[in-house]
Amino acid sequence: MSAAFQKIYNAAAERRAAVDKPDVPVIHIGMATCGIASGALETKKAFEEALAQQGVEAVVHPVGCFGHCYAEPVVVIEHPASGFPPILYPNVTPGKAKMLTKLYLEEGDPRFEHILGATVENEMIPWVMEFARFSMETRIVTRLCGHIDPERIDEYILEGGYASMVRALEMHPDDIVEEIKSSGLRGRGGAGFPTGQKWELAARADSGGKEKIVICNADEGDPGAYMDRAILESNPHQVIEGMAICARAMGASKGVVYVRAEYPLAVDIVTQAIEQARESGLLGRDILGSAFNFDIEVFQGSGAFVCGEETALIKSIEGTRGMPINRPPYPVESGLYGAPTVINNVKTLATVAPIIEKGAEWFKSIGTPGSPGTTVFSVVGEVVHPGLVEIPMGVTLRTLIFDICGGIPNQKKFKAVQIGGPSGGCLPEEFLDTPIDYDSLNHAGAMLGSGGIVVMDEDSCVVDVSRYFLDFTQNESCGKCTFCRIGTRHLLDILSRITIGEGIPEDLEKLKDLSRSISQGSLCGLGRTAPNPVMTSLEYFADEYAAHVEEKRCPGTTCRALTAFYIDLEKCARGCDVCVGCCPVDAIFTTRTRKKGIDQQLCVKCGECKVACPAEYDAVRRVSPAEGVPVVERVETEDSRE
Amino acid sequence: MVEQNDDFEEEQILQEIEGRLAGFGRERSNLIPILQMIQEQYRYLPKASLELVGRHLAIPSAEVFGVATFYNQFRFNPPGKHPIKVCLGTACHVRGGDIILENFERKLEIKVGETTPDREFSIEKVACVGCCALAPVALVGETVHGGMAPSKVEGLILRIEVENEMRQRAAEKEKSA
Ligand SMILES: Cc1cc2nc3c(=O)[nH]c(=O)nc-3n(C[C@H](O)[C@H](O)[C@H](O)COP(=O)(O)O)c2cc1C
Ligand code: FES
């Protein structure tokens, strides 16, 4: 370690020692956006108040996102004096926080019924590693997420952070490129381009006297994915360190983090992290006494999906509409302001420091030969344990969905998995044994893409989901290419017609034709991949399309125009009024027999009555086609006139 | 809507913006940061401000308008005091986010992108606020409400209205005291 870095490390250690109180309990609370959304701020406040009230001494330690969204707000309590190991508590409401302060922190009873597990192996409490959701993950990118306070650079440094950058400063730039190349790291932004090769091209490019540039792509446009944000919010320094190493390798002196303005917390945390790194002397001029200059600024993207595409991203930093341009020249030759520019995804950059630290061979030992390393997914939809999951490449979809994420809740059957967001595809059960890596998924017609995974059960409709993604891409098309601009509109119109029961048999062929033309006739990845959700679902779920078109039936009873609700009079309990109160449009009336009926004219099919109906009656039914609904005439009864 | 009031407000805003623009260089690359600054200050881009920006950067205001309308972030009418954002990200869509949106629209009698005449509420849609596990999700101001249901919509709005009334009454009491 260089003497200059040693000094920074020692200073961090000293500062830490000054605040560390051995024996005092520590309460770690996940405070990334997802935690806050689930009420972590209130939980934190409840802990602080309870501690003050009861005069208990403890340190409240905010950390980032732990990835276990189903359990937010997540709290880990270290209470050495109690004799118990650090304990992870899920779903800690303010009430639970108060209770734990009193019963555990003060009286030493950890309340076993509220525990998810212990974070270290021990004899008393099951270790979290005994659960697949924990043990089957391999955390490289997210290793420190949820463990350190992202707002304090010291915590990253003391966990070994920035040591790889120090190492890189001692290496010849060509050797860094070589190490990344031989690691086989491929871009995590979707396309999977070999990262080392990209860096090499940029290193060799003639900059014509301009400063070369590194851009971190944190635009994350997929409407159902949030790993990049979670990483930036939980451990921004690992990304900054990766950018610095990239800069060193390719000879860049300027960096830009392009993060969407809709991610205010991520913007704040990254901005602050950059400032802290600068103050510590890890960014700026002559870093650590070497001749290496590198500094980073944050650019806030204004929310256009297409700006995730690299040439559009550059255009938008330059202050114009973010419309993609033809390549070549590639950004590595002529990018931002014409300077050679490397654009890498957040996860790609966050993987760099671990590779430099542990070596290309170590990295290659994880994942598959064609796609080494890990990948981070946000798994959402109908699974028991949704959230962020980092797994080695090559794990199958089945393992991810059923073993790691706990399978489908409520004893429902699996129907499909949508992977890769608006550019990806919808895969049926037969593909569950597909290994997750770039090539296998491409082969299946889907795409690793951004890393968004949506699991659908038997009650979901693949036609509707395809329509949803088309609606998104159609909206987000920048309008440059005719096929993308008008073609996606046509696709959307056809799909919308099908979902309201106005599809005709010729539509299906037309969908295929149009899809093909759009893929071929568009300039950038947006248009080229926009038909993927339609093409894959048409191929694998042809029967669902047919049911919509020919029988006006939605097999998943999702499409509202094709379904209707009714109340099973056999099951409806006389005098129970639960559904009446919850109906937002007053469509539920009382029948002569004092049971309930639904006025089909008024019903907006929100399904609220189905949710509200007490489980012991379970009287509300949803059917498709809509004609299948039994007629119950609305008559004025004494009840309804009251 | 009270037109005069609006004009007056806008005039004041424009003067302020003029002052703030001085802090920005005249490079084209400042365009989006400037628009973001204006939106952050005033929560929308007053139409006339786009002209000021164009003049500052020496580009036609049509060009400024073109850029501003390209991006989803920018809005051109003031949001309500309680901006409501309904998530229509993938996870929220499959759990019925559109139904939640419809309920807000019906309850407030405005469409997505609009503001109620009394400027109390506005409705927008957003894509994934990052708590998909709580889907469907809606935000009122900065507060995230997970596990939304049509019946919760009414309660949420009612609560805000009650709070407003209480605040008003408290203010009146103070005045009379
Ligand atoms: C429409 C479209 C949207 C994209 N969105 C993103 C994005 O949100 N984040 C990202 O990292 N890459 C995105 N990409 C890919 C980028 O163009 C680029 O390939 C990537 O940032 C390169 O980084 P990597 O090599 O680390 O993957 C998108 C591409 C297209 C065509
Ligand atoms: S899709 Fe709504 S929070 Fe993610």
JSON list of N, CA, C and O in Angstrom, two decimals, chain A residues 267-306:
[
{"chain": "A", "resi": 267, "resn": "VAL", "atom": "N", "xyz": [-28.82, 10.58, -6.39]},
{"chain": "A", "resi": 267, "resn": "VAL", "atom": "CA", "xyz": [-28.07, 11.77, -6.82]},
{"chain": "A", "resi": 267, "resn": "VAL", "atom": "C", "xyz": [-27.33, 12.37, -5.63]},
{"chain": "A", "resi": 267, "resn": "VAL", "atom": "O", "xyz": [-26.13, 12.64, -5.69]},
{"chain": "A", "resi": 268, "resn": "ASP", "atom": "N", "xyz": [-28.05, 12.55, -4.53]},
{"chain": "A", "resi": 268, "resn": "ASP", "atom": "CA", "xyz": [-27.42, 13.14, -3.34]},
{"chain": "A", "resi": 268, "resn": "ASP", "atom": "C", "xyz": [-26.27, 12.30, -2.84]},
{"chain": "A", "resi": 268, "resn": "ASP", "atom": "O", "xyz": [-25.20, 12.81, -2.51]},
{"chain": "A", "resi": 269, "resn": "ILE", "atom": "N", "xyz": [-26.50, 11.00, -2.74]},
{"chain": "A", "resi": 269, "resn": "ILE", "atom": "CA", "xyz": [-25.48, 10.14, -2.14]},
{"chain": "A", "resi": 269, "resn": "ILE", "atom": "C", "xyz": [-24.24, 10.07, -3.02]},
{"chain": "A", "resi": 269, "resn": "ILE", "atom": "O", "xyz": [-23.11, 10.15, -2.53]},
{"chain": "A", "resi": 270, "resn": "VAL", "atom": "N", "xyz": [-24.43, 9.98, -4.33]},
{"chain": "A", "resi": 270, "resn": "VAL", "atom": "CA", "xyz": [-23.26, 9.92, -5.20]},
{"chain": "A", "resi": 270, "resn": "VAL", "atom": "C", "xyz": [-22.51, 11.26, -5.16]},
{"chain": "A", "resi": 270, "resn": "VAL", "atom": "O", "xyz": [-21.27, 11.29, -5.09]},
{"chain": "A", "resi": 271, "resn": "THR", "atom": "N", "xyz": [-23.26, 12.35, -5.20]},
{"chain": "A", "resi": 271, "resn": "THR", "atom": "CA", "xyz": [-22.60, 13.66, -5.18]},
{"chain": "A", "resi": 271, "resn": "THR", "atom": "C", "xyz": [-21.76, 13.81, -3.92]},
{"chain": "A", "resi": 271, "resn": "THR", "atom": "O", "xyz": [-20.60, 14.23, -3.96]},
{"chain": "A", "resi": 272, "resn": "GLN", "atom": "N", "xyz": [-22.35, 13.41, -2.81]},
{"chain": "A", "resi": 272, "resn": "GLN", "atom": "CA", "xyz": [-21.63, 13.51, -1.55]},
{"chain": "A", "resi": 272, "resn": "GLN", "atom": "C", "xyz": [-20.42, 12.58, -1.52]},
{"chain": "A", "resi": 272, "resn": "GLN", "atom": "O", "xyz": [-19.35, 12.96, -1.04]},
{"chain": "A", "resi": 273, "resn": "ALA", "atom": "N", "xyz": [-20.59, 11.38, -2.07]},
{"chain": "A", "resi": 273, "resn": "ALA", "atom": "CA", "xyz": [-19.47, 10.43, -2.08]},
{"chain": "A", "resi": 273, "resn": "ALA", "atom": "C", "xyz": [-18.31, 10.97, -2.90]},
{"chain": "A", "resi": 273, "resn": "ALA", "atom": "O", "xyz": [-17.14, 10.84, -2.51]},
{"chain": "A", "resi": 274, "resn": "ILE", "atom": "N", "xyz": [-18.63, 11.62, -4.02]},
{"chain": "A", "resi": 274, "resn": "ILE", "atom": "CA", "xyz": [-17.56, 12.17, -4.85]},
{"chain": "A", "resi": 274, "resn": "ILE", "atom": "C", "xyz": [-16.83, 13.27, -4.08]},
{"chain": "A", "resi": 274, "resn": "ILE", "atom": "O", "xyz": [-15.60, 13.33, -4.08]},
{"chain": "A", "resi": 275, "resn": "GLU", "atom": "N", "xyz": [-17.60, 14.10, -3.38]},
{"chain": "A", "resi": 275, "resn": "GLU", "atom": "CA", "xyz": [-16.97, 15.16, -2.58]},
{"chain": "A", "resi": 275, "resn": "GLU", "atom": "C", "xyz": [-16.05, 14.57, -1.52]},
{"chain": "A", "resi": 275, "resn": "GLU", "atom": "O", "xyz": [-14.92, 15.04, -1.33]},
{"chain": "A", "resi": 276, "resn": "GLN", "atom": "N", "xyz": [-16.54, 13.53, -0.85]},
{"chain": "A", "resi": 276, "resn": "GLN", "atom": "CA", "xyz": [-15.71, 12.93, 0.20]},
{"chain": "A", "resi": 276, "resn": "GLN", "atom": "C", "xyz": [-14.44, 12.32, -0.37]},
{"chain": "A", "resi": 276, "resn": "GLN", "atom": "O", "xyz": [-13.37, 12.43, 0.22]},
{"chain": "A", "resi": 277, "resn": "ALA", "atom": "N", "xyz": [-14.58, 11.70, -1.54]},
{"chain": "A", "resi": 277, "resn": "ALA", "atom": "CA", "xyz": [-13.39, 11.10, -2.16]},
{"chain": "A", "resi": 277, "resn": "ALA", "atom": "C", "xyz": [-12.40, 12.19, -2.54]},
{"chain": "A", "resi": 277, "resn": "ALA", "atom": "O", "xyz": [-11.18, 12.03, -2.39]},
{"chain": "A", "resi": 278, "resn": "ARG", "atom": "N", "xyz": [-12.93, 13.31, -2.99]},
{"chain": "A", "resi": 278, "resn": "ARG", "atom": "CA", "xyz": [-12.08, 14.43, -3.38]},
{"chain": "A", "resi": 278, "resn": "ARG", "atom": "C", "xyz": [-11.36, 14.97, -2.15]},
{"chain": "A", "resi": 278, "resn": "ARG", "atom": "O", "xyz": [-10.15, 15.17, -2.15]},
{"chain": "A", "resi": 279, "resn": "GLU", "atom": "N", "xyz": [-12.12, 15.17, -1.07]},
{"chain": "A", "resi": 279, "resn": "GLU", "atom": "CA", "xyz": [-11.52, 15.70, 0.16]},
{"chain": "A", "resi": 279, "resn": "GLU", "atom": "C", "xyz": [-10.44, 14.77, 0.70]},
{"chain": "A", "resi": 279, "resn": "GLU", "atom": "O", "xyz": [-9.43, 15.23, 1.22]},
{"chain": "A", "resi": 280, "resn": "SER", "atom": "N", "xyz": [-10.67, 13.46, 0.55]},
{"chain": "A", "resi": 280, "resn": "SER", "atom": "CA", "xyz": [-9.68, 12.52, 1.06]},
{"chain": "A", "resi": 280, "resn": "SER", "atom": "C", "xyz": [-8.47, 12.42, 0.14]},
{"chain": "A", "resi": 280, "resn": "SER", "atom": "O", "xyz": [-7.52, 11.72, 0.46]},
{"chain": "A", "resi": 281, "resn": "GLY", "atom": "N", "xyz": [-8.54, 13.06, -1.01]},
{"chain": "A", "resi": 281, "resn": "GLY", "atom": "CA", "xyz": [-7.42, 12.98, -1.94]},
{"chain": "A", "resi": 281, "resn": "GLY", "atom": "C", "xyz": [-7.47, 11.75, -2.83]},
{"chain": "A", "resi": 281, "resn": "GLY", "atom": "O", "xyz": [-6.46, 11.35, -3.41]},
{"chain": "A", "resi": 282, "resn": "LEU", "atom": "N", "xyz": [-8.65, 11.12, -2.95]},
{"chain": "A", "resi": 282, "resn": "LEU", "atom": "CA", "xyz": [-8.77, 9.94, -3.81]},
{"chain": "A", "resi": 282, "resn": "LEU", "atom": "C", "xyz": [-9.30, 10.29, -5.19]},
{"chain": "A", "resi": 282, "resn": "LEU", "atom": "O", "xyz": [-9.35, 9.47, -6.09]},
{"chain": "A", "resi": 283, "resn": "LEU", "atom": "N", "xyz": [-9.71, 11.54, -5.34]},
{"chain": "A", "resi": 283, "resn": "LEU", "atom": "CA", "xyz": [-10.06, 12.09, -6.67]},
{"chain": "A", "resi": 283, "resn": "LEU", "atom": "C", "xyz": [-9.39, 13.46, -6.73]},
{"chain": "A", "resi": 283, "resn": "LEU", "atom": "O", "xyz": [-9.08, 14.04, -5.71]},
{"chain": "A", "resi": 284, "resn": "GLY", "atom": "N", "xyz": [-9.19, 13.94, -7.94]},
{"chain": "A", "resi": 284, "resn": "GLY", "atom": "CA", "xyz": [-8.59, 15.27, -8.08]},
{"chain": "A", "resi": 284, "resn": "GLY", "atom": "C", "xyz": [-7.27, 15.20, -8.83]},
{"chain": "A", "resi": 284, "resn": "GLY", "atom": "O", "xyz": [-7.09, 14.34, -9.69]},
{"chain": "A", "resi": 285, "resn": "ARG", "atom": "N", "xyz": [-6.37, 16.11, -8.49]},
{"chain": "A", "resi": 285, "resn": "ARG", "atom": "CA", "xyz": [-5.09, 16.15, -9.19]},
{"chain": "A", "resi": 285, "resn": "ARG", "atom": "C", "xyz": [-4.04, 15.34, -8.44]},
{"chain": "A", "resi": 285, "resn": "ARG", "atom": "O", "xyz": [-4.08, 15.25, -7.22]},
{"chain": "A", "resi": 286, "resn": "ASP", "atom": "N", "xyz": [-3.13, 14.78, -9.19]},
{"chain": "A", "resi": 286, "resn": "ASP", "atom": "CA", "xyz": [-2.02, 14.02, -8.60]},
{"chain": "A", "resi": 286, "resn": "ASP", "atom": "C", "xyz": [-2.49, 13.10, -7.48]},
{"chain": "A", "resi": 286, "resn": "ASP", "atom": "O", "xyz": [-2.04, 13.19, -6.34]},
{"chain": "A", "resi": 287, "resn": "ILE", "atom": "N", "xyz": [-3.39, 12.22, -7.82]},
{"chain": "A", "resi": 287, "resn": "ILE", "atom": "CA", "xyz": [-4.00, 11.36, -6.80]},
{"chain": "A", "resi": 287, "resn": "ILE", "atom": "C", "xyz": [-2.94, 10.51, -6.10]},
{"chain": "A", "resi": 287, "resn": "ILE", "atom": "O", "xyz": [-2.15, 9.83, -6.75]},
{"chain": "A", "resi": 288, "resn": "LEU", "atom": "N", "xyz": [-2.92, 10.58, -4.79]},
{"chain": "A", "resi": 288, "resn": "LEU", "atom": "CA", "xyz": [-1.99, 9.81, -3.95]},
{"chain": "A", "resi": 288, "resn": "LEU", "atom": "C", "xyz": [-0.54, 9.99, -4.41]},
{"chain": "A", "resi": 288, "resn": "LEU", "atom": "O", "xyz": [0.25, 9.04, -4.42]},
{"chain": "A", "resi": 289, "resn": "GLY", "atom": "N", "xyz": [-0.23, 11.22, -4.79]},
{"chain": "A", "resi": 289, "resn": "GLY", "atom": "CA", "xyz": [1.17, 11.51, -5.13]},
{"chain": "A", "resi": 289, "resn": "GLY", "atom": "C", "xyz": [1.60, 10.98, -6.48]},
{"chain": "A", "resi": 289, "resn": "GLY", "atom": "O", "xyz": [2.76, 11.12, -6.86]},
{"chain": "A", "resi": 290, "resn": "SER", "atom": "N", "xyz": [0.68, 10.37, -7.22]},
{"chain": "A", "resi": 290, "resn": "SER", "atom": "CA", "xyz": [1.06, 9.91, -8.56]},
{"chain": "A", "resi": 290, "resn": "SER", "atom": "C", "xyz": [0.77, 11.05, -9.54]},
{"chain": "A", "resi": 290, "resn": "SER", "atom": "O", "xyz": [0.30, 12.10, -9.14]},
{"chain": "A", "resi": 291, "resn": "ALA", "atom": "N", "xyz": [1.01, 10.82, -10.80]},
{"chain": "A", "resi": 291, "resn": "ALA", "atom": "CA", "xyz": [0.72, 11.86, -11.77]},
{"chain": "A", "resi": 291, "resn": "ALA", "atom": "C", "xyz": [-0.69, 11.70, -12.34]},
{"chain": "A", "resi": 291, "resn": "ALA", "atom": "O", "xyz": [-1.03, 12.28, -13.36]},
{"chain": "A", "resi": 292, "resn": "PHE", "atom": "N", "xyz": [-1.50, 10.89, -11.67]},
{"chain": "A", "resi": 292, "resn": "PHE", "atom": "CA", "xyz": [-2.84, 10.58, -12.19]},
{"chain": "A", "resi": 292, "resn": "PHE", "atom": "C", "xyz": [-3.86, 11.62, -11.73]},
{"chain": "A", "resi": 292, "resn": "PHE", "atom": "O", "xyz": [-4.04, 11.84, -10.54]},
{"chain": "A", "resi": 293, "resn": "ASN", "atom": "N", "xyz": [-4.50, 12.27, -12.71]},
{"chain": "A", "resi": 293, "resn": "ASN", "atom": "CA", "xyz": [-5.56, 13.23, -12.40]},
{"chain": "A", "resi": 293, "resn": "ASN", "atom": "C", "xyz": [-6.89, 12.65, -12.84]},
{"chain": "A", "resi": 293, "resn": "ASN", "atom": "O", "xyz": [-7.03, 12.19, -13.96]},
{"chain": "A", "resi": 294, "resn": "PHE", "atom": "N", "xyz": [-7.86, 12.70, -11.94]},
{"chain": "A", "resi": 294, "resn": "PHE", "atom": "CA", "xyz": [-9.18, 12.22, -12.33]},
{"chain": "A", "resi": 294, "resn": "PHE", "atom": "C", "xyz": [-10.24, 12.83, -11.42]},
{"chain": "A", "resi": 294, "resn": "PHE", "atom": "O", "xyz": [-10.11, 12.80, -10.21]},
{"chain": "A", "resi": 295, "resn": "ASP", "atom": "N", "xyz": [-11.24, 13.40, -12.04]},
{"chain": "A", "resi": 295, "resn": "ASP", "atom": "CA", "xyz": [-12.33, 13.92, -11.23]},
{"chain": "A", "resi": 295, "resn": "ASP", "atom": "C", "xyz": [-13.66, 13.58, -11.89]},
{"chain": "A", "resi": 295, "resn": "ASP", "atom": "O", "xyz": [-13.72, 13.33, -13.09]},
{"chain": "A", "resi": 296, "resn": "ILE", "atom": "N", "xyz": [-14.71, 13.58, -11.07]},
{"chain": "A", "resi": 296, "resn": "ILE", "atom": "CA", "xyz": [-16.03, 13.11, -11.55]},
{"chain": "A", "resi": 296, "resn": "ILE", "atom": "C", "xyz": [-17.08, 14.17, -11.29]},
{"chain": "A", "resi": 296, "resn": "ILE", "atom": "O", "xyz": [-17.06, 14.82, -10.25]},
{"chain": "A", "resi": 297, "resn": "GLU", "atom": "N", "xyz": [-17.99, 14.34, -12.24]},
{"chain": "A", "resi": 297, "resn": "GLU", "atom": "CA", "xyz": [-19.15, 15.16, -11.95]},
{"chain": "A", "resi": 297, "resn": "GLU", "atom": "C", "xyz": [-20.42, 14.34, -12.17]},
{"chain": "A", "resi": 297, "resn": "GLU", "atom": "O", "xyz": [-20.40, 13.29, -12.82]},
{"chain": "A", "resi": 298, "resn": "VAL", "atom": "N", "xyz": [-21.51, 14.84, -11.60]},
{"chain": "A", "resi": 298, "resn": "VAL", "atom": "CA", "xyz": [-22.78, 14.13, -11.71]},
{"chain": "A", "resi": 298, "resn": "VAL", "atom": "C", "xyz": [-23.65, 14.86, -12.71]},
{"chain": "A", "resi": 298, "resn": "VAL", "atom": "O", "xyz": [-23.78, 16.08, -12.65]},
{"chain": "A", "resi": 299, "resn": "PHE", "atom": "N", "xyz": [-24.22, 14.13, -13.65]},
{"chain": "A", "resi": 299, "resn": "PHE", "atom": "CA", "xyz": [-25.18, 14.73, -14.56]},
{"chain": "A", "resi": 299, "resn": "PHE", "atom": "C", "xyz": [-26.52, 14.06, -14.32]},
{"chain": "A", "resi": 299, "resn": "PHE", "atom": "O", "xyz": [-26.62, 12.85, -14.31]},
{"chain": "A", "resi": 300, "resn": "GLN", "atom": "N", "xyz": [-27.53, 14.88, -14.14]},
{"chain": "A", "resi": 300, "resn": "GLN", "atom": "CA", "xyz": [-28.84, 14.30, -13.89]},
{"chain": "A", "resi": 300, "resn": "GLN", "atom": "C", "xyz": [-29.62, 14.11, -15.18]},
{"chain": "A", "resi": 300, "resn": "GLN", "atom": "O", "xyz": [-29.92, 15.07, -15.86]},
{"chain": "A", "resi": 301, "resn": "GLY", "atom": "N", "xyz": [-29.91, 12.86, -15.48]},
{"chain": "A", "resi": 301, "resn": "GLY", "atom": "CA", "xyz": [-30.71, 12.56, -16.66]},
{"chain": "A", "resi": 301, "resn": "GLY", "atom": "C", "xyz": [-32.15, 12.95, -16.41]},
{"chain": "A", "resi": 301, "resn": "GLY", "atom": "O", "xyz": [-32.63, 12.88, -15.29]},
{"chain": "A", "resi": 302, "resn": "SER", "atom": "N", "xyz": [-32.83, 13.36, -17.48]},
{"chain": "A", "resi": 302, "resn": "SER", "atom": "CA", "xyz": [-34.16, 13.91, -17.27]},
{"chain": "A", "resi": 302, "resn": "SER", "atom": "C", "xyz": [-35.27, 12.93, -17.58]},
{"chain": "A", "resi": 302, "resn": "SER", "atom": "O", "xyz": [-36.40, 13.33, -17.85]},
{"chain": "A", "resi": 303, "resn": "GLY", "atom": "N", "xyz": [-34.95, 11.66, -17.56]},
{"chain": "A", "resi": 303, "resn": "GLY", "atom": "CA", "xyz": [-36.02, 10.69, -17.69]},
{"chain": "A", "resi": 303, "resn": "GLY", "atom": "C", "xyz": [-36.48, 10.47, -19.11]},
{"chain": "A", "resi": 303, "resn": "GLY", "atom": "O", "xyz": [-37.52, 10.95, -19.53]},
{"chain": "A", "resi": 304, "resn": "ALA", "atom": "N", "xyz": [-35.67, 9.81, -19.89]},
{"chain": "A", "resi": 304, "resn": "ALA", "atom": "CA", "xyz": [-36.10, 9.35, -21.20]},
{"chain": "A", "resi": 304, "resn": "ALA", "atom": "C", "xyz": [-35.41, 8.00, -21.35]},
{"chain": "A", "resi": 304, "resn": "ALA", "atom": "O", "xyz": [-34.20, 7.91, -21.20]},
{"chain": "A", "resi": 305, "resn": "PHE", "atom": "N", "xyz": [-36.18, 6.98, -21.59]},
{"chain": "A", "resi": 305, "resn": "PHE", "atom": "CA", "xyz": [-35.62, 5.63, -21.65]},
{"chain": "A", "resi": 305, "resn": "PHE", "atom": "C", "xyz": [-34.50, 5.55, -22.67]},
{"chain": "A", "resi": 305, "resn": "PHE", "atom": "O", "xyz": [-33.46, 4.94, -22.44]},
{"chain": "A", "resi": 306, "resn": "VAL", "atom": "N", "xyz": [-34.69, 6.22, -23.79]},
{"chain": "A", "resi": 306, "resn": "VAL", "atom": "CA", "xyz": [-33.72, 6.10, -24.88]},
{"chain": "A", "resi": 306, "resn": "VAL", "atom": "C", "xyz": [-32.36, 6.69, -24.47]},
{"chain": "A", "resi": 306, "resn": "VAL", "atom": "O", "xyz": [-31.32, 6.32, -25.02]}
]
